Amino acid sequence: MRISRGWPLAAGLVLLAWLWMGPLPDLARRAFSPHMILHLAVAVVAAPMIVIGLLRLFPNIRAPRRLLLSALAVSAFEFAVVWGWHAPWMHEAAARWLPIFAVQQLTFLLAGMALWWVCLADRDRRGLVIGAGAMLFTSMHMAMLGVLLVLAPALIYAPQYCLGAFGLDPLADQQFGGGMMALFGTLPFVIGGSWLVWRLVGE
């Protein structure tokens, strides 16, 4: 019975293995929209599934003692990871060198897991408020970065690392990736934050 409760963990690990061992990593190093698909799938699909599965399997896992401080630190770390790896020179370094690409993907996963854990692990009223606030902040900065990419009038990244995918030219591909971030990078946190607020009101 307890093992069946951990299905989100198993599903998250299987998804992660498929993402990293499939064709996406090679595509992500040559075009922007595959990079964004990989990034979002790791950070806002696989990461929360793994965290939810762990919390279901081990309900006694505790949130950090200083929850507010931890939430601020984790939110800042996640912000730095997302915006840092999308700075042109960082993105291009990850595209050029496989070890840096591996570090990029690992930090996407760790930042996502840390954020979801801080937001979901504490079930009292204070924890719900802090978790909802962290998710709100994350949704805002993800939307902001996505919109900046959509509105960019020219390529932000070097052409050899932004070749275009799915029949799109490089600029349209960059804008498509930004649109995915603005929508799908924001929506999971809006849903998660709304669920926390609903629980708070219910209490």
PDB file of C-alpha atoms in Angstrom:
ATOM      1  CA  MET A   1       0.000   0.000   0.000  1.00  0.00           C
ATOM      2  CA  ARG A   2       2.773   2.394   0.931  1.00  0.00           C
ATOM      3  CA  ILE A   3       4.709   1.546  -2.217  1.00  0.00           C
ATOM      4  CA  SER A   4       1.680   2.384  -4.367  1.00  0.00           C
ATOM      5  CA  ARG A   5       1.599   5.845  -2.772  1.00  0.00           C
ATOM      6  CA  GLY A   6       5.020   6.515  -4.209  1.00  0.00           C
ATOM      7  CA  TRP A   7       3.961   6.248  -7.853  1.00  0.00           C
ATOM      8  CA  PRO A   8       4.683   9.970  -8.508  1.00  0.00           C
ATOM      9  CA  LEU A   9       8.303   9.328  -7.506  1.00  0.00           C
ATOM     10  CA  ALA A  10       8.610   6.381  -9.894  1.00  0.00           C
ATOM     11  CA  ALA A  11       6.902   8.313 -12.688  1.00  0.00           C
ATOM     12  CA  GLY A  12       9.149  11.331 -12.114  1.00  0.00           C
ATOM     13  CA  LEU A  13      12.318   9.209 -12.233  1.00  0.00           C
ATOM     14  CA  VAL A  14      11.177   7.411 -15.391  1.00  0.00           C
ATOM     15  CA  LEU A  15      10.371  10.761 -17.015  1.00  0.00           C
ATOM     16  CA  LEU A  16      13.753  12.141 -15.990  1.00  0.00           C
ATOM     17  CA  ALA A  17      15.559   9.129 -17.463  1.00  0.00           C
ATOM     18  CA  TRP A  18      13.624   9.479 -20.724  1.00  0.00           C
ATOM     19  CA  LEU A  19      14.320  13.211 -20.925  1.00  0.00           C
ATOM     20  CA  TRP A  20      18.046  12.916 -20.336  1.00  0.00           C
ATOM     21  CA  MET A  21      18.654   9.716 -22.321  1.00  0.00           C
ATOM     22  CA  GLY A  22      16.433  10.564 -25.283  1.00  0.00           C
ATOM     23  CA  PRO A  23      16.967  12.900 -28.241  1.00  0.00           C
ATOM     24  CA  LEU A  24      16.145  16.141 -26.400  1.00  0.00           C
ATOM     25  CA  PRO A  25      19.607  16.869 -24.919  1.00  0.00           C
ATOM     26  CA  ASP A  26      21.253  16.853 -28.346  1.00  0.00           C
ATOM     27  CA  LEU A  27      18.481  19.002 -29.818  1.00  0.00           C
ATOM     28  CA  ALA A  28      18.585  21.351 -26.809  1.00  0.00           C
ATOM     29  CA  ARG A  29      22.228  22.174 -27.471  1.00  0.00           C
ATOM     30  CA  ARG A  30      21.432  23.269 -31.046  1.00  0.00           C
ATOM     31  CA  ALA A  31      18.049  24.991 -30.844  1.00  0.00           C
ATOM     32  CA  PHE A  32      16.239  27.039 -28.232  1.00  0.00           C
ATOM     33  CA  SER A  33      12.733  25.588 -28.106  1.00  0.00           C
ATOM     34  CA  PRO A  34      13.989  21.999 -27.439  1.00  0.00           C
ATOM     35  CA  HIS A  35      16.141  23.486 -24.681  1.00  0.00           C
ATOM     36  CA  MET A  36      13.042  25.052 -23.163  1.00  0.00           C
ATOM     37  CA  ILE A  37      11.020  21.843 -23.457  1.00  0.00           C
ATOM     38  CA  LEU A  38      13.788  19.978 -21.635  1.00  0.00           C
ATOM     39  CA  HIS A  39      14.184  22.683 -18.995  1.00  0.00           C
ATOM     40  CA  LEU A  40      10.479  22.883 -18.192  1.00  0.00           C
ATOM     41  CA  ALA A  41       9.962  19.123 -18.219  1.00  0.00           C
ATOM     42  CA  VAL A  42      12.782  18.693 -15.702  1.00  0.00           C
ATOM     43  CA  ALA A  43      11.965  21.635 -13.419  1.00  0.00           C
ATOM     44  CA  VAL A  44       8.161  21.817 -13.379  1.00  0.00           C
ATOM     45  CA  VAL A  45       7.124  18.238 -14.213  1.00  0.00           C
ATOM     46  CA  ALA A  46       9.762  15.733 -13.064  1.00  0.00           C
ATOM     47  CA  ALA A  47      10.926  17.736 -10.020  1.00  0.00           C
ATOM     48  CA  PRO A  48       7.484  18.164  -8.371  1.00  0.00           C
ATOM     49  CA  MET A  49       6.556  14.555  -9.162  1.00  0.00           C
ATOM     50  CA  ILE A  50       9.688  13.342  -7.373  1.00  0.00           C
ATOM     51  CA  VAL A  51       9.047  15.619  -4.385  1.00  0.00           C
ATOM     52  CA  ILE A  52       5.366  14.669  -4.129  1.00  0.00           C
ATOM     53  CA  GLY A  53       6.276  10.995  -4.328  1.00  0.00           C
ATOM     54  CA  LEU A  54       8.853  11.347  -1.556  1.00  0.00           C
ATOM     55  CA  LEU A  55       6.394  13.232   0.656  1.00  0.00           C
ATOM     56  CA  ARG A  56       3.736  10.562   0.072  1.00  0.00           C
ATOM     57  CA  LEU A  57       6.162   7.749   0.847  1.00  0.00           C
ATOM     58  CA  PHE A  58       7.698   9.498   3.853  1.00  0.00           C
ATOM     59  CA  PRO A  59       5.001  11.758   5.372  1.00  0.00           C
ATOM     60  CA  ASN A  60       7.237  12.519   8.358  1.00  0.00           C
ATOM     61  CA  ILE A  61       9.725  14.421   6.192  1.00  0.00           C
ATOM     62  CA  ARG A  62       9.883  17.841   7.779  1.00  0.00           C
ATOM     63  CA  ALA A  63      10.132  21.253   6.245  1.00  0.00           C
ATOM     64  CA  PRO A  64      13.149  23.390   7.219  1.00  0.00           C
ATOM     65  CA  ARG A  65      13.035  24.879  10.728  1.00  0.00           C
ATOM     66  CA  ARG A  66      13.380  28.470   9.583  1.00  0.00           C
ATOM     67  CA  LEU A  67      10.847  28.102   6.813  1.00  0.00           C
ATOM     68  CA  LEU A  68      10.632  31.741   5.742  1.00  0.00           C
ATOM     69  CA  LEU A  69      14.410  32.099   5.512  1.00  0.00           C
ATOM     70  CA  SER A  70      14.646  28.785   3.662  1.00  0.00           C
ATOM     71  CA  ALA A  71      11.896  29.804   1.234  1.00  0.00           C
ATOM     72  CA  LEU A  72      13.667  33.086   0.510  1.00  0.00           C
ATOM     73  CA  ALA A  73      16.991  31.298  -0.017  1.00  0.00           C
ATOM     74  CA  VAL A  74      15.508  28.599  -2.245  1.00  0.00           C
ATOM     75  CA  SER A  75      13.515  31.136  -4.275  1.00  0.00           C
ATOM     76  CA  ALA A  76      16.662  33.216  -4.785  1.00  0.00           C
ATOM     77  CA  PHE A  77      18.620  30.099  -5.794  1.00  0.00           C
ATOM     78  CA  GLU A  78      15.923  29.035  -8.280  1.00  0.00           C
ATOM     79  CA  PHE A  79      15.788  32.579  -9.696  1.00  0.00           C
ATOM     80  CA  ALA A  80      19.573  32.664 -10.106  1.00  0.00           C
ATOM     81  CA  VAL A  81      19.586  29.240 -11.780  1.00  0.00           C
ATOM     82  CA  VAL A  82      16.849  30.103 -14.278  1.00  0.00           C
ATOM     83  CA  TRP A  83      18.042  33.595 -15.194  1.00  0.00           C
ATOM     84  CA  GLY A  84      21.718  32.691 -14.984  1.00  0.00           C
ATOM     85  CA  TRP A  85      21.523  29.775 -17.414  1.00  0.00           C
ATOM     86  CA  HIS A  86      19.546  31.918 -19.858  1.00  0.00           C
ATOM     87  CA  ALA A  87      22.203  34.630 -19.936  1.00  0.00           C
ATOM     88  CA  PRO A  88      23.753  34.348 -23.419  1.00  0.00           C
ATOM     89  CA  TRP A  89      27.258  33.351 -22.367  1.00  0.00           C
ATOM     90  CA  MET A  90      26.003  30.731 -19.877  1.00  0.00           C
ATOM     91  CA  HIS A  91      23.517  29.249 -22.335  1.00  0.00           C
ATOM     92  CA  GLU A  92      26.157  29.097 -25.053  1.00  0.00           C
ATOM     93  CA  ALA A  93      28.710  27.510 -22.702  1.00  0.00           C
ATOM     94  CA  ALA A  94      26.221  24.750 -21.853  1.00  0.00           C
ATOM     95  CA  ALA A  95      25.533  24.226 -25.557  1.00  0.00           C
ATOM     96  CA  ARG A  96      29.238  24.032 -26.371  1.00  0.00           C
ATOM     97  CA  TRP A  97      30.555  21.789 -23.584  1.00  0.00           C
ATOM     98  CA  LEU A  98      28.782  18.636 -22.426  1.00  0.00           C
ATOM     99  CA  PRO A  99      30.017  18.768 -18.777  1.00  0.00           C
ATOM    100  CA  ILE A 100      28.603  22.298 -18.404  1.00  0.00           C
ATOM    101  CA  PHE A 101      25.360  21.118 -20.010  1.00  0.00           C
ATOM    102  CA  ALA A 102      25.186  18.328 -17.408  1.00  0.00           C
ATOM    103  CA  VAL A 103      25.693  20.863 -14.606  1.00  0.00           C
ATOM    104  CA  GLN A 104      22.959  23.030 -16.111  1.00  0.00           C
ATOM    105  CA  GLN A 105      20.478  20.158 -16.148  1.00  0.00           C
ATOM    106  CA  LEU A 106      21.388  19.064 -12.627  1.00  0.00           C
ATOM    107  CA  THR A 107      20.892  22.569 -11.239  1.00  0.00           C
ATOM    108  CA  PHE A 108      17.522  22.838 -13.014  1.00  0.00           C
ATOM    109  CA  LEU A 109      16.465  19.626 -11.231  1.00  0.00           C
ATOM    110  CA  LEU A 110      17.894  20.559  -7.818  1.00  0.00           C
ATOM    111  CA  ALA A 111      16.437  24.077  -7.883  1.00  0.00           C
ATOM    112  CA  GLY A 112      13.032  22.716  -8.888  1.00  0.00           C
ATOM    113  CA  MET A 113      13.050  20.002  -6.211  1.00  0.00           C
ATOM    114  CA  ALA A 114      14.214  22.399  -3.486  1.00  0.00           C
ATOM    115  CA  LEU A 115      11.504  24.913  -4.338  1.00  0.00           C
ATOM    116  CA  TRP A 116       8.685  22.365  -4.485  1.00  0.00           C
ATOM    117  CA  TRP A 117       9.875  20.735  -1.251  1.00  0.00           C
ATOM    118  CA  VAL A 118       9.901  24.024   0.676  1.00  0.00           C
ATOM    119  CA  CYS A 119       6.472  24.919  -0.715  1.00  0.00           C
ATOM    120  CA  LEU A 120       4.779  21.559  -0.084  1.00  0.00           C
ATOM    121  CA  ALA A 121       6.441  20.010   2.965  1.00  0.00           C
ATOM    122  CA  ASP A 122       4.980  22.285   5.676  1.00  0.00           C
ATOM    123  CA  ARG A 123       1.239  21.751   6.139  1.00  0.00           C
ATOM    124  CA  ASP A 124       0.373  24.341   8.811  1.00  0.00           C
ATOM    125  CA  ARG A 125      -1.123  27.750   8.042  1.00  0.00           C
ATOM    126  CA  ARG A 126       2.176  29.599   8.112  1.00  0.00           C
ATOM    127  CA  GLY A 127       3.734  27.052   5.774  1.00  0.00           C
ATOM    128  CA  LEU A 128       0.839  27.358   3.338  1.00  0.00           C
ATOM    129  CA  VAL A 129       1.213  31.149   3.221  1.00  0.00           C
ATOM    130  CA  ILE A 130       4.978  30.973   2.696  1.00  0.00           C
ATOM    131  CA  GLY A 131       4.642  28.252   0.064  1.00  0.00           C
ATOM    132  CA  ALA A 132       2.015  30.196  -1.863  1.00  0.00           C
ATOM    133  CA  GLY A 133       4.190  33.319  -1.745  1.00  0.00           C
ATOM    134  CA  ALA A 134       7.233  31.431  -3.076  1.00  0.00           C
ATOM    135  CA  MET A 135       5.170  30.000  -5.915  1.00  0.00           C
ATOM    136  CA  LEU A 136       3.761  33.422  -6.749  1.00  0.00           C
ATOM    137  CA  PHE A 137       7.259  34.914  -6.956  1.00  0.00           C
ATOM    138  CA  THR A 138       8.461  32.040  -9.138  1.00  0.00           C
ATOM    139  CA  SER A 139       5.521  32.322 -11.518  1.00  0.00           C
ATOM    140  CA  MET A 140       6.172  36.057 -11.886  1.00  0.00           C
ATOM    141  CA  HIS A 141       9.855  35.815 -12.748  1.00  0.00           C
ATOM    142  CA  MET A 142       9.295  32.878 -15.111  1.00  0.00           C
ATOM    143  CA  ALA A 143       6.605  34.848 -16.939  1.00  0.00           C
ATOM    144  CA  MET A 144       8.854  37.917 -17.087  1.00  0.00           C
ATOM    145  CA  LEU A 145      11.767  36.011 -18.637  1.00  0.00           C
ATOM    146  CA  GLY A 146       9.445  34.299 -21.102  1.00  0.00           C
ATOM    147  CA  VAL A 147       7.918  37.592 -22.209  1.00  0.00           C
ATOM    148  CA  LEU A 148      11.370  39.142 -22.663  1.00  0.00           C
ATOM    149  CA  LEU A 149      12.332  36.265 -24.947  1.00  0.00           C
ATOM    150  CA  VAL A 150       9.092  36.557 -26.914  1.00  0.00           C
ATOM    151  CA  LEU A 151       9.510  40.308 -27.409  1.00  0.00           C
ATOM    152  CA  ALA A 152      13.217  40.210 -28.306  1.00  0.00           C
ATOM    153  CA  PRO A 153      13.475  41.712 -31.835  1.00  0.00           C
ATOM    154  CA  ALA A 154      16.678  39.792 -32.621  1.00  0.00           C
ATOM    155  CA  LEU A 155      18.491  36.621 -31.604  1.00  0.00           C
ATOM    156  CA  ILE A 156      19.838  36.790 -28.054  1.00  0.00           C
ATOM    157  CA  TYR A 157      22.035  33.728 -28.502  1.00  0.00           C
ATOM    158  CA  ALA A 158      24.756  32.931 -31.031  1.00  0.00           C
ATOM    159  CA  PRO A 159      23.243  31.608 -34.295  1.00  0.00           C
ATOM    160  CA  GLN A 160      25.178  28.312 -34.137  1.00  0.00           C
ATOM    161  CA  TYR A 161      23.409  27.475 -30.860  1.00  0.00           C
ATOM    162  CA  CYS A 162      19.993  28.713 -31.956  1.00  0.00           C
ATOM    163  CA  LEU A 163      19.466  27.027 -35.310  1.00  0.00           C
ATOM    164  CA  GLY A 164      15.701  26.716 -35.119  1.00  0.00           C
ATOM    165  CA  ALA A 165      13.551  23.612 -34.699  1.00  0.00           C
ATOM    166  CA  PHE A 166      10.159  22.236 -35.732  1.00  0.00           C
ATOM    167  CA  GLY A 167      10.393  24.112 -39.039  1.00  0.00           C
ATOM    168  CA  LEU A 168      10.841  27.496 -37.330  1.00  0.00           C
ATOM    169  CA  ASP A 169      13.548  29.970 -38.217  1.00  0.00           C
ATOM    170  CA  PRO A 170      15.969  30.823 -35.369  1.00  0.00           C
ATOM    171  CA  LEU A 171      14.195  33.979 -34.168  1.00  0.00           C
ATOM    172  CA  ALA A 172      10.743  32.367 -34.278  1.00  0.00           C
ATOM    173  CA  ASP A 173      12.175  29.350 -32.439  1.00  0.00           C
ATOM    174  CA  GLN A 174      13.600  31.612 -29.733  1.00  0.00           C
ATOM    175  CA  GLN A 175      10.242  33.357 -29.397  1.00  0.00           C
ATOM    176  CA  PHE A 176       8.414  30.010 -29.312  1.00  0.00           C
ATOM    177  CA  GLY A 177      10.689  28.892 -26.465  1.00  0.00           C
ATOM    178  CA  GLY A 178       9.989  32.136 -24.623  1.00  0.00           C
ATOM    179  CA  GLY A 179       6.267  31.611 -25.077  1.00  0.00           C
ATOM    180  CA  MET A 180       6.545  28.123 -23.582  1.00  0.00           C
ATOM    181  CA  MET A 181       8.347  29.549 -20.573  1.00  0.00           C
ATOM    182  CA  ALA A 182       5.796  32.333 -20.122  1.00  0.00           C
ATOM    183  CA  LEU A 183       2.921  29.851 -20.199  1.00  0.00           C
ATOM    184  CA  PHE A 184       4.105  26.443 -19.031  1.00  0.00           C
ATOM    185  CA  GLY A 185       6.796  27.801 -16.720  1.00  0.00           C
ATOM    186  CA  THR A 186       4.153  29.869 -14.953  1.00  0.00           C
ATOM    187  CA  LEU A 187       1.064  27.645 -14.970  1.00  0.00           C
ATOM    188  CA  PRO A 188       2.312  24.875 -12.606  1.00  0.00           C
ATOM    189  CA  PHE A 189       3.226  27.445  -9.951  1.00  0.00           C
ATOM    190  CA  VAL A 190      -0.093  29.253 -10.341  1.00  0.00           C
ATOM    191  CA  ILE A 191      -1.897  25.934  -9.913  1.00  0.00           C
ATOM    192  CA  GLY A 192       0.294  24.934  -6.972  1.00  0.00           C
ATOM    193  CA  GLY A 193      -0.079  28.316  -5.282  1.00  0.00           C
ATOM    194  CA  SER A 194      -3.850  28.267  -5.819  1.00  0.00           C
ATOM    195  CA  TRP A 195      -4.033  24.810  -4.253  1.00  0.00           C
ATOM    196  CA  LEU A 196      -2.113  26.043  -1.209  1.00  0.00           C
ATOM    197  CA  VAL A 197      -4.429  29.071  -0.903  1.00  0.00           C
ATOM    198  CA  TRP A 198      -7.462  26.762  -1.204  1.00  0.00           C
ATOM    199  CA  ARG A 199      -6.115  24.632   1.643  1.00  0.00           C
ATOM    200  CA  LEU A 200      -5.455  27.753   3.693  1.00  0.00           C
ATOM    201  CA  VAL A 201      -9.009  29.017   3.198  1.00  0.00           C
ATOM    202  CA  GLY A 202     -10.368  25.557   3.951  1.00  0.00           C
ATOM    203  CA  GLU A 203      -8.626  25.562   7.310  1.00  0.00           C
TER     204      GLU A 203
END
